[in-house]
mmCIF file of C-alpha atoms in Angstrom:
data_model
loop_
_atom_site.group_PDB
_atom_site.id
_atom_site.type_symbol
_atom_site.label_atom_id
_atom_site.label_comp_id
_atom_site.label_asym_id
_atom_site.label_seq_id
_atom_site.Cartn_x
_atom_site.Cartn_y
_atom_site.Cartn_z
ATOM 1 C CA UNK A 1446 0.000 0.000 0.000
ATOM 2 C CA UNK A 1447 3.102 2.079 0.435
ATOM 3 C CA UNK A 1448 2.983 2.807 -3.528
ATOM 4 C CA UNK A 1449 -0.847 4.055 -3.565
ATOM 5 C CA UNK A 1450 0.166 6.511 -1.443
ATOM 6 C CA UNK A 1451 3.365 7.756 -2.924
ATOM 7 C CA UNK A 1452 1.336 7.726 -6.166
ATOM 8 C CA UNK A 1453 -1.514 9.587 -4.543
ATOM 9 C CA UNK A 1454 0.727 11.691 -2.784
ATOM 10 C CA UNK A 1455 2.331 12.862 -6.339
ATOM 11 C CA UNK A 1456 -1.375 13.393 -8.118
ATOM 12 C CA UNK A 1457 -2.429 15.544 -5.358
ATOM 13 C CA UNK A 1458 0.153 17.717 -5.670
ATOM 14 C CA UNK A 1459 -0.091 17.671 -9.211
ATOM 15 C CA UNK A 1460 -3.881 18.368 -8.921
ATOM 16 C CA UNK A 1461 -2.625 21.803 -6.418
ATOM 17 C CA UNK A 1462 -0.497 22.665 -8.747
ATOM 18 C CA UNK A 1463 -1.562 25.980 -10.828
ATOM 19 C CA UNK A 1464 0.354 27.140 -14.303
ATOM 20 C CA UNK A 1465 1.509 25.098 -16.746
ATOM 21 C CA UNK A 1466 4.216 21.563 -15.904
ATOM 22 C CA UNK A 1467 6.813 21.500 -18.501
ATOM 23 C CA UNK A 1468 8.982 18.950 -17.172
ATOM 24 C CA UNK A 1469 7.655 15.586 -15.600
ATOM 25 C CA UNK A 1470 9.655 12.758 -14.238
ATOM 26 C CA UNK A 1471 8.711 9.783 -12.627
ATOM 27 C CA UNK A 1472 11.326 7.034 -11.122
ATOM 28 C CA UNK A 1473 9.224 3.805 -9.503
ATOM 29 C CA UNK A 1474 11.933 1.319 -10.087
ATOM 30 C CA UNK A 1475 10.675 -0.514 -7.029
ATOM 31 C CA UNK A 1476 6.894 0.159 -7.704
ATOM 32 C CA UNK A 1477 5.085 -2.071 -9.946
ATOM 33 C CA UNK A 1478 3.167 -0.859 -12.826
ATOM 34 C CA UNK A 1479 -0.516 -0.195 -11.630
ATOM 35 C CA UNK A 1480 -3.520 2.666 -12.853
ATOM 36 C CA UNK A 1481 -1.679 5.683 -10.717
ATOM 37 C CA UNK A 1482 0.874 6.076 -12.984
ATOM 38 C CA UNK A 1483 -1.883 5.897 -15.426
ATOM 39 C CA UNK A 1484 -3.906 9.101 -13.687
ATOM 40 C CA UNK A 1485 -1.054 10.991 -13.482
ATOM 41 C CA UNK A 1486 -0.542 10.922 -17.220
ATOM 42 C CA UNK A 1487 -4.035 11.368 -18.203
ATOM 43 C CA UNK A 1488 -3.491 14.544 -15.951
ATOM 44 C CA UNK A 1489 -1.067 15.977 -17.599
ATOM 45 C CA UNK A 1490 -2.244 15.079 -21.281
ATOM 46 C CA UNK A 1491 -5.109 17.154 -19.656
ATOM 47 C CA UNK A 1492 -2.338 20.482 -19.243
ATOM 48 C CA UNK A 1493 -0.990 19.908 -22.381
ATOM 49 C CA UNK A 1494 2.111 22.293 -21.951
ATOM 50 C CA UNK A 1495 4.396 18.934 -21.058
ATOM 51 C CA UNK A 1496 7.901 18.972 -22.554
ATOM 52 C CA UNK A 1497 9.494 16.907 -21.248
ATOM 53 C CA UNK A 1498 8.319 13.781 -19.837
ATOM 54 C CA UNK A 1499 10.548 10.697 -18.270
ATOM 55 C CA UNK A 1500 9.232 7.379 -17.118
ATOM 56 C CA UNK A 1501 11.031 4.645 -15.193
ATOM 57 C CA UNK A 1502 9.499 1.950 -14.305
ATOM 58 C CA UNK A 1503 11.390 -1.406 -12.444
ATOM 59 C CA UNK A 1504 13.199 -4.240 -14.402
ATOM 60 C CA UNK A 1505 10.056 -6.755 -14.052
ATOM 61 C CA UNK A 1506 7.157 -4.239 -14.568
ATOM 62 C CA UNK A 1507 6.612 -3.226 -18.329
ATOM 63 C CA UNK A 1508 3.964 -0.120 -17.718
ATOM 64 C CA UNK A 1509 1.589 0.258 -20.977
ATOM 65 C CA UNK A 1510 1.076 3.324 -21.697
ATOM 66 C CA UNK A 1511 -2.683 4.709 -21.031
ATOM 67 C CA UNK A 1512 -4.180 6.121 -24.766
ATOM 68 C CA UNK A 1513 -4.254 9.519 -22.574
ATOM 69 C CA UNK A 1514 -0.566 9.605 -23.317
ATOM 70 C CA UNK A 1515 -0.659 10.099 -26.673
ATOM 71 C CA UNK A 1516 -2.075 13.891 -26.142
ATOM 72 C CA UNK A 1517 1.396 15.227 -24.799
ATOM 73 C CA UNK A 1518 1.839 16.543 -28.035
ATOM 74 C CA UNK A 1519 4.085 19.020 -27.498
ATOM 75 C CA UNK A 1520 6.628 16.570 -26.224
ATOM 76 C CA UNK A 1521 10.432 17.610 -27.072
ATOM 77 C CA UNK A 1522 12.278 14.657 -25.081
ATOM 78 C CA UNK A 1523 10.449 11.774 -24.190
ATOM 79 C CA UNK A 1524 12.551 9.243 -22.121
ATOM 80 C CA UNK A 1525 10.788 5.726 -21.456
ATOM 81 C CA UNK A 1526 12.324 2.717 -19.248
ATOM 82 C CA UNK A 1527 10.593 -0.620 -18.746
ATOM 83 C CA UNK A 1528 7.638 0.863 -20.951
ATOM 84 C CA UNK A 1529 5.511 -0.935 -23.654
ATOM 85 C CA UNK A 1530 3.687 1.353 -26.418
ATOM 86 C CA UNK A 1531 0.712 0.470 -28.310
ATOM 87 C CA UNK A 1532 -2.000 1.773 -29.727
ATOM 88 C CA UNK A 1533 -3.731 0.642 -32.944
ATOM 89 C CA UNK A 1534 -6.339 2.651 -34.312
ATOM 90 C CA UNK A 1535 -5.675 6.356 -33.337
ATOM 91 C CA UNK A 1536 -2.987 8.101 -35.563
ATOM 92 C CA UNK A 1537 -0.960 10.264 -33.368
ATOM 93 C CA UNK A 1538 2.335 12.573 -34.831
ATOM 94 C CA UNK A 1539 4.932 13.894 -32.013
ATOM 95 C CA UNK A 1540 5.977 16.612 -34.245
ATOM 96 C CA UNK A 1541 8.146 18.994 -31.908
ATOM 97 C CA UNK A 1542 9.846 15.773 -30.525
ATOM 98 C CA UNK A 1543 14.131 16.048 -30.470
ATOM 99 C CA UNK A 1544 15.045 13.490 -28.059
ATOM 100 C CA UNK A 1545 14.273 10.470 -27.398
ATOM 101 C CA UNK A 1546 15.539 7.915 -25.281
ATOM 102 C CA UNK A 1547 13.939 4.375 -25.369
ATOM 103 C CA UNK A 1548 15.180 1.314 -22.700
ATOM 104 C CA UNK A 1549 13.853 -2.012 -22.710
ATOM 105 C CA UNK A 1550 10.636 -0.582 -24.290
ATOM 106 C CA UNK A 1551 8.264 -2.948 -26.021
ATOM 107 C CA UNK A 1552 7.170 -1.409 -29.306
ATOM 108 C CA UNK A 1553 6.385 -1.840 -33.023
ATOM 109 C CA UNK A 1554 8.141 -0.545 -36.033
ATOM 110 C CA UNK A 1555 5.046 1.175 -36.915
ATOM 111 C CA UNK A 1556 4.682 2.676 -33.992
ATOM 112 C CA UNK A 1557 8.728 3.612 -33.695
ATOM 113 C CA UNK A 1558 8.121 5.245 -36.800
ATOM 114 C CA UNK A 1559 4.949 7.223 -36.211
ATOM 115 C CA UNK A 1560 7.419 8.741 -33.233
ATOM 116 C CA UNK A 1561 9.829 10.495 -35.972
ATOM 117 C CA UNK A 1562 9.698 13.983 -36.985
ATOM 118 C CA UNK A 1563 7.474 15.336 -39.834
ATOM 119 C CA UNK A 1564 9.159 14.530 -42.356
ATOM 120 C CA UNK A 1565 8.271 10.876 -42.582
ATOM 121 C CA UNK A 1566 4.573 11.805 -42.603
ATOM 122 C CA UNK A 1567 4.431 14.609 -44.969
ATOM 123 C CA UNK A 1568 1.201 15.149 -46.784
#
């Protein structure tokens, strides 16, 4: 129960917090993947002013990413540990994206892809 409440301890303040988050990091190496982490990012897809955003998550919990996640689009650097990334039917472009740092992430080419720049989906 000690992770609920460090979870719920970081979504309140997030929740208190007024003007915009451009940075957001989150290290639960020893916490296993569960729907907190989940709330927190469909909170902050919500203030869509998020930079930068870094998730690491322990050795034996692969965290999906919640749909909600794919609405940080203004993402520069996007660092992901222990993730996995899918989504299937919505098409999503990280346009402003410069950086990004993938490690021991579970994803497909097609998805990899859709993570590039502009240029590989001009119109």
């Amino acid at each position: 129960m000690i992770k609920c409440k460090v979870l719920h301890a970081i979504y309140t303040v997030l929740l208190l917090h007024h003007g915009p988050v451009l940075e957001f990091s989150l290290c639960v190496s020893q916490l296993p993947s569960c729907c907190e982490i989940d709330q927190i990012i469909l909170h902050l897809a919500k203030n869509t002013t998020v930079e930068k955003f870094s998730l690491f998550m322990g050795v034996s919990y692969n965290h999906k990413l919640p749909k909600s996640f794919f609405s940080l689009q203004k993402l520069t650097h996007l660092n992901l540990k222990n993730c996995a990334v899918e989504l299937q039917s919505t098409i999503f472009r990280f346009e402003r994206l410069t950086s990004l740092c993938f490690h021991n992430v579970s994803i497909t080419k097609k998805m990899l892809i859709s993570f590039n720049t502009q240029e590989l989906h001009s119109d």
